[in-house]
Amino acid sequence: MTDPVLSSLLRINRQRIKTLRRTVLNPNGYVGVMHLIVLYAGRHPGASQEDVVAFFALDKASVARGARRLEELGHLRREQDPVDRRQYRLFLTEGGEEMRRIIDRAHLDFQRQLSQGVSPEDWAALAALLERLEENCGREGDG
């Protein structure tokens, strides 16, 4: 039987992504993992494509395609790493920064909708539990 907690988390995330695609991503020409690249590069200027791959557990080809498309849109600047010329460092342009702010606002709007009727204490407790689950998810089989 499927765990109802995990099912709820998956449904919430699917709804978040569906809303984000409909209201923000698709109208701005974003497809696939492009928004994840923008969010990561915005928080970690100069990060490599490999960093994005590792953080979100994505495949290299998707990230490379998304980065090229963002560069074509003028939202991302890729610079070849001087030490490892196989790597690219990622930097948002003004257009990319604006898109990151739009995505962040959409996430905040979704969070406000999701947290209606939930006390700040309950929200903090949920955040702590989710953090613990995320840590457990990253562990290799402990037993």
mmCIF file of N, CA and C in Angstrom:
data_model
loop_
_atom_site.group_PDB
_atom_site.id
_atom_site.type_symbol
_atom_site.label_atom_id
_atom_site.label_comp_id
_atom_site.label_asym_id
_atom_site.label_seq_id
_atom_site.Cartn_x
_atom_site.Cartn_y
_atom_site.Cartn_z
ATOM 1 N N MET A 1 0.844 -1.185 0.000
ATOM 2 C CA MET A 1 0.000 0.000 0.000
ATOM 3 C C MET A 1 0.889 1.248 0.000
ATOM 4 N N THR A 2 0.486 2.244 -0.732
ATOM 5 C CA THR A 2 1.238 3.488 -0.841
ATOM 6 C C THR A 2 1.097 4.296 0.441
ATOM 7 N N ASP A 3 2.206 4.871 0.887
ATOM 8 C CA ASP A 3 2.213 5.700 2.088
ATOM 9 C C ASP A 3 1.446 6.993 1.800
ATOM 10 N N PRO A 4 0.406 7.314 2.601
ATOM 11 C CA PRO A 4 -0.389 8.528 2.340
ATOM 12 C C PRO A 4 0.416 9.818 2.496
ATOM 13 N N VAL A 5 1.423 9.827 3.367
ATOM 14 C CA VAL A 5 2.243 11.029 3.547
ATOM 15 C C VAL A 5 3.038 11.308 2.273
ATOM 16 N N LEU A 6 3.712 10.268 1.770
ATOM 17 C CA LEU A 6 4.492 10.455 0.541
ATOM 18 C C LEU A 6 3.590 10.795 -0.639
ATOM 19 N N SER A 7 2.439 10.164 -0.711
ATOM 20 C CA SER A 7 1.490 10.475 -1.786
ATOM 21 C C SER A 7 1.061 11.938 -1.724
ATOM 22 N N SER A 8 0.804 12.431 -0.513
ATOM 23 C CA SER A 8 0.415 13.841 -0.354
ATOM 24 C C SER A 8 1.540 14.768 -0.787
ATOM 25 N N LEU A 9 2.769 14.463 -0.364
ATOM 26 C CA LEU A 9 3.909 15.294 -0.765
ATOM 27 C C LEU A 9 4.062 15.320 -2.282
ATOM 28 N N LEU A 10 3.918 14.179 -2.908
ATOM 29 C CA LEU A 10 4.041 14.114 -4.371
ATOM 30 C C LEU A 10 2.920 14.897 -5.054
ATOM 31 N N ARG A 11 1.695 14.778 -4.561
ATOM 32 C CA ARG A 11 0.575 15.525 -5.144
ATOM 33 C C ARG A 11 0.784 17.022 -5.001
ATOM 34 N N ILE A 12 1.244 17.454 -3.824
ATOM 35 C CA ILE A 12 1.497 18.883 -3.604
ATOM 36 C C ILE A 12 2.563 19.373 -4.568
ATOM 37 N N ASN A 13 3.636 18.624 -4.723
ATOM 38 C CA ASN A 13 4.704 19.037 -5.627
ATOM 39 C C ASN A 13 4.237 19.053 -7.077
ATOM 40 N N ARG A 14 3.453 18.060 -7.474
ATOM 41 C CA ARG A 14 2.918 18.050 -8.855
ATOM 42 C C ARG A 14 2.047 19.273 -9.105
ATOM 43 N N GLN A 15 1.221 19.622 -8.114
ATOM 44 C CA GLN A 15 0.359 20.797 -8.270
ATOM 45 C C GLN A 15 1.185 22.074 -8.353
ATOM 46 N N ARG A 16 2.236 22.149 -7.533
ATOM 47 C CA ARG A 16 3.132 23.318 -7.564
ATOM 48 C C ARG A 16 3.766 23.466 -8.944
ATOM 49 N N ILE A 17 4.265 22.383 -9.483
ATOM 50 C CA ILE A 17 4.921 22.426 -10.796
ATOM 51 C C ILE A 17 3.910 22.741 -11.892
ATOM 52 N N LYS A 18 2.729 22.123 -11.812
ATOM 53 C CA LYS A 18 1.684 22.377 -12.814
ATOM 54 C C LYS A 18 1.304 23.863 -12.829
ATOM 55 N N THR A 19 1.118 24.445 -11.643
ATOM 56 C CA THR A 19 0.768 25.859 -11.537
ATOM 57 C C THR A 19 1.906 26.733 -12.054
ATOM 58 N N LEU A 20 3.130 26.407 -11.678
ATOM 59 C CA LEU A 20 4.298 27.173 -12.113
ATOM 60 C C LEU A 20 4.440 27.132 -13.635
ATOM 61 N N ARG A 21 4.265 25.957 -14.222
ATOM 62 C CA ARG A 21 4.379 25.841 -15.690
ATOM 63 C C ARG A 21 3.317 26.689 -16.386
ATOM 64 N N ARG A 22 2.067 26.592 -15.895
ATOM 65 C CA ARG A 22 0.963 27.297 -16.542
ATOM 66 C C ARG A 22 1.081 28.815 -16.410
ATOM 67 N N THR A 23 1.498 29.285 -15.232
ATOM 68 C CA THR A 23 1.462 30.727 -14.980
ATOM 69 C C THR A 23 2.757 31.456 -15.300
ATOM 70 N N VAL A 24 3.902 30.767 -15.210
ATOM 71 C CA VAL A 24 5.186 31.453 -15.322
ATOM 72 C C VAL A 24 6.102 30.857 -16.384
ATOM 73 N N LEU A 25 6.319 29.560 -16.325
ATOM 74 C CA LEU A 25 7.354 28.957 -17.168
ATOM 75 C C LEU A 25 6.981 28.935 -18.645
ATOM 76 N N ASN A 26 5.859 28.300 -18.982
ATOM 77 C CA ASN A 26 5.469 28.193 -20.396
ATOM 78 C C ASN A 26 5.319 29.553 -21.079
ATOM 79 N N PRO A 27 4.656 30.533 -20.432
ATOM 80 C CA PRO A 27 4.528 31.837 -21.089
ATOM 81 C C PRO A 27 5.871 32.526 -21.365
ATOM 82 N N ASN A 28 6.917 32.129 -20.648
ATOM 83 C CA ASN A 28 8.237 32.728 -20.841
ATOM 84 C C ASN A 28 9.189 31.834 -21.629
ATOM 85 N N GLY A 29 8.662 30.797 -22.257
ATOM 86 C CA GLY A 29 9.483 29.924 -23.092
ATOM 87 C C GLY A 29 10.342 28.940 -22.328
ATOM 88 N N TYR A 30 10.034 28.724 -21.059
ATOM 89 C CA TYR A 30 10.814 27.790 -20.241
ATOM 90 C C TYR A 30 10.229 26.391 -20.373
ATOM 91 N N VAL A 31 11.102 25.443 -20.646
ATOM 92 C CA VAL A 31 10.715 24.037 -20.734
ATOM 93 C C VAL A 31 11.722 23.204 -19.946
ATOM 94 N N GLY A 32 11.324 21.992 -19.627
ATOM 95 C CA GLY A 32 12.239 21.074 -18.958
ATOM 96 C C GLY A 32 12.770 21.618 -17.645
ATOM 97 N N VAL A 33 14.094 21.582 -17.507
ATOM 98 C CA VAL A 33 14.741 21.929 -16.238
ATOM 99 C C VAL A 33 15.274 23.358 -16.207
ATOM 100 N N MET A 34 14.879 24.174 -17.162
ATOM 101 C CA MET A 34 15.435 25.524 -17.260
ATOM 102 C C MET A 34 15.237 26.323 -15.972
ATOM 103 N N HIS A 35 14.049 26.219 -15.367
ATOM 104 C CA HIS A 35 13.797 26.988 -14.142
ATOM 105 C C HIS A 35 14.702 26.538 -13.004
ATOM 106 N N LEU A 36 15.024 25.262 -12.949
ATOM 107 C CA LEU A 36 15.917 24.770 -11.898
ATOM 108 C C LEU A 36 17.324 25.339 -12.065
ATOM 109 N N ILE A 37 17.765 25.448 -13.296
ATOM 110 C CA ILE A 37 19.084 26.027 -13.578
ATOM 111 C C ILE A 37 19.110 27.489 -13.136
ATOM 112 N N VAL A 38 18.050 28.227 -13.459
ATOM 113 C CA VAL A 38 17.969 29.642 -13.077
ATOM 114 C C VAL A 38 17.967 29.789 -11.557
ATOM 115 N N LEU A 39 17.184 28.966 -10.881
ATOM 116 C CA LEU A 39 17.137 29.054 -9.423
ATOM 117 C C LEU A 39 18.499 28.742 -8.808
ATOM 118 N N TYR A 40 19.164 27.706 -9.297
ATOM 119 C CA TYR A 40 20.452 27.319 -8.719
ATOM 120 C C TYR A 40 21.527 28.359 -9.030
ATOM 121 N N ALA A 41 21.613 28.781 -10.286
ATOM 122 C CA ALA A 41 22.624 29.772 -10.679
ATOM 123 C C ALA A 41 22.388 31.106 -9.973
ATOM 124 N N GLY A 42 21.134 31.436 -9.704
ATOM 125 C CA GLY A 42 20.831 32.666 -8.980
ATOM 126 C C GLY A 42 21.309 32.643 -7.542
ATOM 127 N N ARG A 43 21.275 31.470 -6.954
ATOM 128 C CA ARG A 43 21.706 31.330 -5.560
ATOM 129 C C ARG A 43 23.185 30.979 -5.436
ATOM 130 N N HIS A 44 23.764 30.490 -6.529
ATOM 131 C CA HIS A 44 25.174 30.062 -6.528
ATOM 132 C C HIS A 44 25.868 30.562 -7.804
ATOM 133 N N PRO A 45 26.059 31.882 -7.924
ATOM 134 C CA PRO A 45 26.701 32.396 -9.143
ATOM 135 C C PRO A 45 28.068 31.739 -9.361
ATOM 136 N N GLY A 46 28.315 31.342 -10.601
ATOM 137 C CA GLY A 46 29.575 30.693 -10.930
ATOM 138 C C GLY A 46 29.554 29.192 -10.720
ATOM 139 N N ALA A 47 28.402 28.658 -10.317
ATOM 140 C CA ALA A 47 28.284 27.206 -10.159
ATOM 141 C C ALA A 47 28.475 26.538 -11.513
ATOM 142 N N SER A 48 28.875 25.292 -11.478
ATOM 143 C CA SER A 48 29.046 24.548 -12.727
ATOM 144 C C SER A 48 27.752 23.829 -13.088
ATOM 145 N N GLN A 49 27.665 23.417 -14.342
ATOM 146 C CA GLN A 49 26.525 22.605 -14.761
ATOM 147 C C GLN A 49 26.504 21.317 -13.952
ATOM 148 N N GLU A 50 27.673 20.776 -13.626
ATOM 149 C CA GLU A 50 27.764 19.560 -12.802
ATOM 150 C C GLU A 50 27.152 19.782 -11.423
ATOM 151 N N ASP A 51 27.327 20.982 -10.872
ATOM 152 C CA ASP A 51 26.721 21.299 -9.575
ATOM 153 C C ASP A 51 25.206 21.196 -9.665
ATOM 154 N N VAL A 52 24.634 21.714 -10.743
ATOM 155 C CA VAL A 52 23.184 21.656 -10.948
ATOM 156 C C VAL A 52 22.742 20.199 -11.081
ATOM 157 N N VAL A 53 23.480 19.429 -11.878
ATOM 158 C CA VAL A 53 23.180 18.009 -12.070
ATOM 159 C C VAL A 53 23.145 17.292 -10.728
ATOM 160 N N ALA A 54 24.185 17.506 -9.917
ATOM 161 C CA ALA A 54 24.291 16.811 -8.629
ATOM 162 C C ALA A 54 23.209 17.251 -7.648
ATOM 163 N N PHE A 55 22.941 18.549 -7.564
ATOM 164 C CA PHE A 55 21.992 19.058 -6.572
ATOM 165 C C PHE A 55 20.576 18.551 -6.824
ATOM 166 N N PHE A 56 20.147 18.578 -8.099
ATOM 167 C CA PHE A 56 18.777 18.186 -8.430
ATOM 168 C C PHE A 56 18.660 16.743 -8.919
ATOM 169 N N ALA A 57 19.781 16.013 -8.978
ATOM 170 C CA ALA A 57 19.799 14.630 -9.481
ATOM 171 C C ALA A 57 19.221 14.569 -10.896
ATOM 172 N N LEU A 58 19.750 15.423 -11.762
ATOM 173 C CA LEU A 58 19.307 15.500 -13.161
ATOM 174 C C LEU A 58 20.359 14.855 -14.064
ATOM 175 N N ASP A 59 19.964 14.602 -15.302
ATOM 176 C CA ASP A 59 20.955 14.079 -16.227
ATOM 177 C C ASP A 59 21.691 15.235 -16.909
ATOM 178 N N LYS A 60 22.941 14.968 -17.248
ATOM 179 C CA LYS A 60 23.821 15.998 -17.810
ATOM 180 C C LYS A 60 23.268 16.598 -19.095
ATOM 181 N N ALA A 61 22.686 15.761 -19.945
ATOM 182 C CA ALA A 61 22.190 16.250 -21.232
ATOM 183 C C ALA A 61 21.057 17.262 -21.047
ATOM 184 N N SER A 62 20.148 17.006 -20.103
ATOM 185 C CA SER A 62 19.036 17.937 -19.854
ATOM 186 C C SER A 62 19.546 19.284 -19.373
ATOM 187 N N VAL A 63 20.518 19.259 -18.487
ATOM 188 C CA VAL A 63 21.068 20.506 -17.955
ATOM 189 C C VAL A 63 21.826 21.255 -19.051
ATOM 190 N N ALA A 64 22.592 20.544 -19.860
ATOM 191 C CA ALA A 64 23.328 21.190 -20.957
ATOM 192 C C ALA A 64 22.359 21.827 -21.956
ATOM 193 N N ARG A 65 21.288 21.105 -22.310
ATOM 194 C CA ARG A 65 20.277 21.647 -23.236
ATOM 195 C C ARG A 65 19.603 22.862 -22.633
ATOM 196 N N GLY A 66 19.201 22.750 -21.359
ATOM 197 C CA GLY A 66 18.536 23.866 -20.699
ATOM 198 C C GLY A 66 19.431 25.088 -20.609
ATOM 199 N N ALA A 67 20.707 24.881 -20.294
ATOM 200 C CA ALA A 67 21.647 25.998 -20.188
ATOM 201 C C ALA A 67 21.827 26.675 -21.547
ATOM 202 N N ARG A 68 21.943 25.882 -22.609
ATOM 203 C CA ARG A 68 22.076 26.478 -23.955
ATOM 204 C C ARG A 68 20.840 27.295 -24.316
ATOM 205 N N ARG A 69 19.661 26.756 -24.006
ATOM 206 C CA ARG A 69 18.409 27.458 -24.313
ATOM 207 C C ARG A 69 18.308 28.759 -23.499
ATOM 208 N N LEU A 70 18.708 28.712 -22.224
ATOM 209 C CA LEU A 70 18.692 29.928 -21.400
ATOM 210 C C LEU A 70 19.657 30.967 -21.955
ATOM 211 N N GLU A 71 20.780 30.508 -22.452
ATOM 212 C CA GLU A 71 21.755 31.412 -23.064
ATOM 213 C C GLU A 71 21.142 32.059 -24.312
ATOM 214 N N GLU A 72 20.427 31.270 -25.110
ATOM 215 C CA GLU A 72 19.760 31.806 -26.309
ATOM 216 C C GLU A 72 18.701 32.842 -25.942
ATOM 217 N N LEU A 73 18.010 32.624 -24.821
ATOM 218 C CA LEU A 73 16.986 33.574 -24.365
ATOM 219 C C LEU A 73 17.602 34.827 -23.741
ATOM 220 N N GLY A 74 18.910 34.779 -23.497
ATOM 221 C CA GLY A 74 19.570 35.911 -22.860
ATOM 222 C C GLY A 74 19.421 35.926 -21.352
ATOM 223 N N HIS A 75 19.095 34.778 -20.757
ATOM 224 C CA HIS A 75 18.901 34.697 -19.317
ATOM 225 C C HIS A 75 20.105 34.130 -18.582
ATOM 226 N N LEU A 76 21.078 33.594 -19.324
ATOM 227 C CA LEU A 76 22.215 32.933 -18.698
ATOM 228 C C LEU A 76 23.474 33.203 -19.509
ATOM 229 N N ARG A 77 24.566 33.361 -18.786
ATOM 230 C CA ARG A 77 25.874 33.469 -19.427
ATOM 231 C C ARG A 77 26.693 32.275 -18.947
ATOM 232 N N ARG A 78 27.240 31.528 -19.895
ATOM 233 C CA ARG A 78 28.088 30.382 -19.546
ATOM 234 C C ARG A 78 29.526 30.742 -19.875
ATOM 235 N N GLU A 79 30.400 30.528 -18.911
ATOM 236 C CA GLU A 79 31.822 30.786 -19.116
ATOM 237 C C GLU A 79 32.574 29.482 -18.916
ATOM 238 N N GLN A 80 33.464 29.191 -19.842
ATOM 239 C CA GLN A 80 34.263 27.981 -19.700
ATOM 240 C C GLN A 80 35.173 28.110 -18.479
ATOM 241 N N ASP A 81 35.210 27.067 -17.676
ATOM 242 C CA ASP A 81 36.048 27.054 -16.473
ATOM 243 C C ASP A 81 37.511 27.058 -16.902
ATOM 244 N N PRO A 82 38.310 28.017 -16.423
ATOM 245 C CA PRO A 82 39.716 28.087 -16.845
ATOM 246 C C PRO A 82 40.555 26.899 -16.356
ATOM 247 N N VAL A 83 40.145 26.286 -15.249
ATOM 248 C CA VAL A 83 40.894 25.145 -14.720
ATOM 249 C C VAL A 83 40.479 23.845 -15.409
ATOM 250 N N ASP A 84 39.175 23.636 -15.543
ATOM 251 C CA ASP A 84 38.642 22.440 -16.197
ATOM 252 C C ASP A 84 37.825 22.883 -17.394
ATOM 253 N N ARG A 85 38.442 22.904 -18.547
ATOM 254 C CA ARG A 85 37.809 23.458 -19.743
ATOM 255 C C ARG A 85 36.612 22.634 -20.226
ATOM 256 N N ARG A 86 36.372 21.494 -19.603
ATOM 257 C CA ARG A 86 35.170 20.706 -19.938
ATOM 258 C C ARG A 86 33.942 21.240 -19.219
ATOM 259 N N GLN A 87 34.165 22.057 -18.196
ATOM 260 C CA GLN A 87 33.081 22.586 -17.368
ATOM 261 C C GLN A 87 32.713 24.011 -17.783
ATOM 262 N N TYR A 88 31.452 24.347 -17.564
ATOM 263 C CA TYR A 88 30.976 25.718 -17.752
ATOM 264 C C TYR A 88 30.510 26.265 -16.416
ATOM 265 N N ARG A 89 30.838 27.523 -16.143
ATOM 266 C CA ARG A 89 30.360 28.246 -14.970
ATOM 267 C C ARG A 89 29.134 29.046 -15.401
ATOM 268 N N LEU A 90 28.132 29.092 -14.552
ATOM 269 C CA LEU A 90 26.838 29.682 -14.902
ATOM 270 C C LEU A 90 26.601 30.977 -14.133
ATOM 271 N N PHE A 91 26.179 31.999 -14.882
ATOM 272 C CA PHE A 91 25.879 33.312 -14.305
ATOM 273 C C PHE A 91 24.583 33.826 -14.924
ATOM 274 N N LEU A 92 23.684 34.320 -14.092
ATOM 275 C CA LEU A 92 22.448 34.899 -14.620
ATOM 276 C C LEU A 92 22.710 36.286 -15.177
ATOM 277 N N THR A 93 22.014 36.607 -16.251
ATOM 278 C CA THR A 93 22.012 37.963 -16.786
ATOM 279 C C THR A 93 20.898 38.740 -16.079
ATOM 280 N N GLU A 94 20.721 39.992 -16.443
ATOM 281 C CA GLU A 94 19.609 40.767 -15.868
ATOM 282 C C GLU A 94 18.278 40.075 -16.139
ATOM 283 N N GLY A 95 18.101 39.581 -17.372
ATOM 284 C CA GLY A 95 16.866 38.864 -17.715
ATOM 285 C C GLY A 95 16.684 37.611 -16.886
ATOM 286 N N GLY A 96 17.774 36.900 -16.622
ATOM 287 C CA GLY A 96 17.716 35.708 -15.788
ATOM 288 C C GLY A 96 17.397 36.035 -14.345
ATOM 289 N N GLU A 97 17.973 37.134 -13.847
ATOM 290 C CA GLU A 97 17.675 37.567 -12.477
ATOM 291 C C GLU A 97 16.202 37.935 -12.342
ATOM 292 N N GLU A 98 15.676 38.617 -13.340
ATOM 293 C CA GLU A 98 14.252 38.985 -13.308
ATOM 294 C C GLU A 98 13.389 37.723 -13.319
ATOM 295 N N MET A 99 13.742 36.747 -14.137
ATOM 296 C CA MET A 99 12.979 35.502 -14.186
ATOM 297 C C MET A 99 13.083 34.757 -12.854
ATOM 298 N N ARG A 100 14.245 34.787 -12.215
ATOM 299 C CA ARG A 100 14.399 34.143 -10.909
ATOM 300 C C ARG A 100 13.470 34.796 -9.889
ATOM 301 N N ARG A 101 13.366 36.118 -9.932
ATOM 302 C CA ARG A 101 12.460 36.822 -9.011
ATOM 303 C C ARG A 101 11.000 36.433 -9.286
ATOM 304 N N ILE A 102 10.645 36.295 -10.550
ATOM 305 C CA ILE A 102 9.274 35.897 -10.913
ATOM 306 C C ILE A 102 8.976 34.495 -10.404
ATOM 307 N N ILE A 103 9.922 33.574 -10.588
ATOM 308 C CA ILE A 103 9.744 32.198 -10.116
ATOM 309 C C ILE A 103 9.645 32.178 -8.597
ATOM 310 N N ASP A 104 10.507 32.926 -7.924
ATOM 311 C CA ASP A 104 10.460 32.995 -6.459
ATOM 312 C C ASP A 104 9.114 33.531 -5.976
ATOM 313 N N ARG A 105 8.588 34.557 -6.647
ATOM 314 C CA ARG A 105 7.283 35.107 -6.261
ATOM 315 C C ARG A 105 6.189 34.059 -6.441
ATOM 316 N N ALA A 106 6.257 33.312 -7.542
ATOM 317 C CA ALA A 106 5.257 32.263 -7.789
ATOM 318 C C ALA A 106 5.344 31.178 -6.718
ATOM 319 N N HIS A 107 6.560 30.815 -6.314
ATOM 320 C CA HIS A 107 6.720 29.828 -5.235
ATOM 321 C C HIS A 107 6.147 30.366 -3.924
ATOM 322 N N LEU A 108 6.395 31.635 -3.637
ATOM 323 C CA LEU A 108 5.885 32.239 -2.409
ATOM 324 C C LEU A 108 4.356 32.288 -2.426
ATOM 325 N N ASP A 109 3.771 32.626 -3.571
ATOM 326 C CA ASP A 109 2.310 32.635 -3.694
ATOM 327 C C ASP A 109 1.737 31.247 -3.432
ATOM 328 N N PHE A 110 2.386 30.222 -3.978
ATOM 329 C CA PHE A 110 1.926 28.850 -3.767
ATOM 330 C C PHE A 110 2.058 28.472 -2.292
ATOM 331 N N GLN A 111 3.156 28.869 -1.671
ATOM 332 C CA GLN A 111 3.361 28.576 -0.248
ATOM 333 C C GLN A 111 2.285 29.242 0.594
ATOM 334 N N ARG A 112 1.932 30.482 0.265
ATOM 335 C CA ARG A 112 0.880 31.189 1.019
ATOM 336 C C ARG A 112 -0.445 30.447 0.907
ATOM 337 N N GLN A 113 -0.770 30.002 -0.309
ATOM 338 C CA GLN A 113 -2.000 29.242 -0.519
ATOM 339 C C GLN A 113 -1.960 27.945 0.278
ATOM 340 N N LEU A 114 -0.838 27.252 0.222
ATOM 341 C CA LEU A 114 -0.678 25.965 0.879
ATOM 342 C C LEU A 114 -0.756 26.090 2.398
ATOM 343 N N SER A 115 -0.260 27.172 2.942
ATOM 344 C CA SER A 115 -0.155 27.300 4.408
ATOM 345 C C SER A 115 -1.354 27.992 5.049
ATOM 346 N N GLN A 116 -2.391 28.290 4.259
ATOM 347 C CA GLN A 116 -3.579 28.919 4.845
ATOM 348 C C GLN A 116 -4.148 28.034 5.945
ATOM 349 N N GLY A 117 -4.403 28.632 7.097
ATOM 350 C CA GLY A 117 -4.984 27.892 8.213
ATOM 351 C C GLY A 117 -3.980 27.069 9.004
ATOM 352 N N VAL A 118 -2.704 27.172 8.661
ATOM 353 C CA VAL A 118 -1.655 26.442 9.385
ATOM 354 C C VAL A 118 -0.912 27.453 10.260
ATOM 355 N N SER A 119 -0.778 27.124 11.537
ATOM 356 C CA SER A 119 -0.105 28.053 12.449
ATOM 357 C C SER A 119 1.387 28.116 12.119
ATOM 358 N N PRO A 120 2.029 29.226 12.464
ATOM 359 C CA PRO A 120 3.480 29.319 12.255
ATOM 360 C C PRO A 120 4.240 28.198 12.969
ATOM 361 N N GLU A 121 3.748 27.792 14.126
ATOM 362 C CA GLU A 121 4.402 26.712 14.874
ATOM 363 C C GLU A 121 4.291 25.382 14.126
ATOM 364 N N ASP A 122 3.103 25.108 13.600
ATOM 365 C CA ASP A 122 2.916 23.872 12.829
ATOM 366 C C ASP A 122 3.744 23.898 11.552
ATOM 367 N N TRP A 123 3.819 25.070 10.924
ATOM 368 C CA TRP A 123 4.616 25.193 9.694
ATOM 369 C C TRP A 123 6.095 24.944 9.995
ATOM 370 N N ALA A 124 6.577 25.483 11.117
ATOM 371 C CA ALA A 124 7.974 25.269 11.515
ATOM 372 C C ALA A 124 8.229 23.791 11.830
ATOM 373 N N ALA A 125 7.272 23.141 12.496
ATOM 374 C CA ALA A 125 7.417 21.715 12.798
ATOM 375 C C ALA A 125 7.440 20.892 11.512
ATOM 376 N N LEU A 126 6.583 21.251 10.561
ATOM 377 C CA LEU A 126 6.582 20.561 9.268
ATOM 378 C C LEU A 126 7.915 20.750 8.558
ATOM 379 N N ALA A 127 8.440 21.966 8.585
ATOM 380 C CA ALA A 127 9.734 22.241 7.946
ATOM 381 C C ALA A 127 10.835 21.387 8.564
ATOM 382 N N ALA A 128 10.819 21.251 9.876
ATOM 383 C CA ALA A 128 11.835 20.433 10.551
ATOM 384 C C ALA A 128 11.705 18.962 10.172
ATOM 385 N N LEU A 129 10.484 18.468 10.112
ATOM 386 C CA LEU A 129 10.268 17.078 9.703
ATOM 387 C C LEU A 129 10.706 16.833 8.264
ATOM 388 N N LEU A 130 10.364 17.758 7.377
ATOM 389 C CA LEU A 130 10.756 17.611 5.972
ATOM 390 C C LEU A 130 12.270 17.659 5.817
ATOM 391 N N GLU A 131 12.918 18.503 6.613
ATOM 392 C CA GLU A 131 14.383 18.569 6.569
ATOM 393 C C GLU A 131 14.980 17.229 6.984
ATOM 394 N N ARG A 132 14.422 16.630 8.012
ATOM 395 C CA ARG A 132 14.897 15.320 8.459
ATOM 396 C C ARG A 132 14.662 14.264 7.372
ATOM 397 N N LEU A 133 13.498 14.289 6.742
ATOM 398 C CA LEU A 133 13.211 13.343 5.662
ATOM 399 C C LEU A 133 14.187 13.523 4.499
ATOM 400 N N GLU A 134 14.468 14.788 4.175
ATOM 401 C CA GLU A 134 15.405 15.069 3.088
ATOM 402 C C GLU A 134 16.801 14.546 3.423
ATOM 403 N N GLU A 135 17.223 14.712 4.672
ATOM 404 C CA GLU A 135 18.519 14.176 5.099
ATOM 405 C C GLU A 135 18.532 12.653 4.983
ATOM 406 N N ASN A 136 17.457 12.015 5.418
ATOM 407 C CA ASN A 136 17.367 10.563 5.328
ATOM 408 C C ASN A 136 17.373 10.087 3.886
ATOM 409 N N CYS A 137 16.775 10.865 3.020
ATOM 410 C CA CYS A 137 16.717 10.516 1.593
ATOM 411 C C CYS A 137 18.108 10.488 0.986
ATOM 412 N N GLY A 138 18.993 11.346 1.466
ATOM 413 C CA GLY A 138 20.337 11.432 0.913
ATOM 414 C C GLY A 138 21.281 10.373 1.433
ATOM 415 N N ARG A 139 20.857 9.646 2.432
ATOM 416 C CA ARG A 139 21.721 8.625 3.021
ATOM 417 C C ARG A 139 21.720 7.354 2.166
ATOM 418 N N GLU A 140 22.893 6.767 2.041
ATOM 419 C CA GLU A 140 22.985 5.447 1.428
ATOM 420 C C GLU A 140 22.426 4.457 2.442
ATOM 421 N N GLY A 141 21.856 3.371 1.985
ATOM 422 C CA GLY A 141 21.216 2.392 2.853
ATOM 423 C C GLY A 141 21.891 2.183 4.186
ATOM 424 N N ASP A 142 21.315 2.747 5.235
ATOM 425 C CA ASP A 142 21.885 2.623 6.577
ATOM 426 C C ASP A 142 21.453 1.339 7.276
ATOM 427 N N GLY A 143 20.700 0.535 6.642
ATOM 428 C CA GLY A 143 20.271 -0.671 7.349
ATOM 429 C C GLY A 143 19.147 -1.238 6.732
#
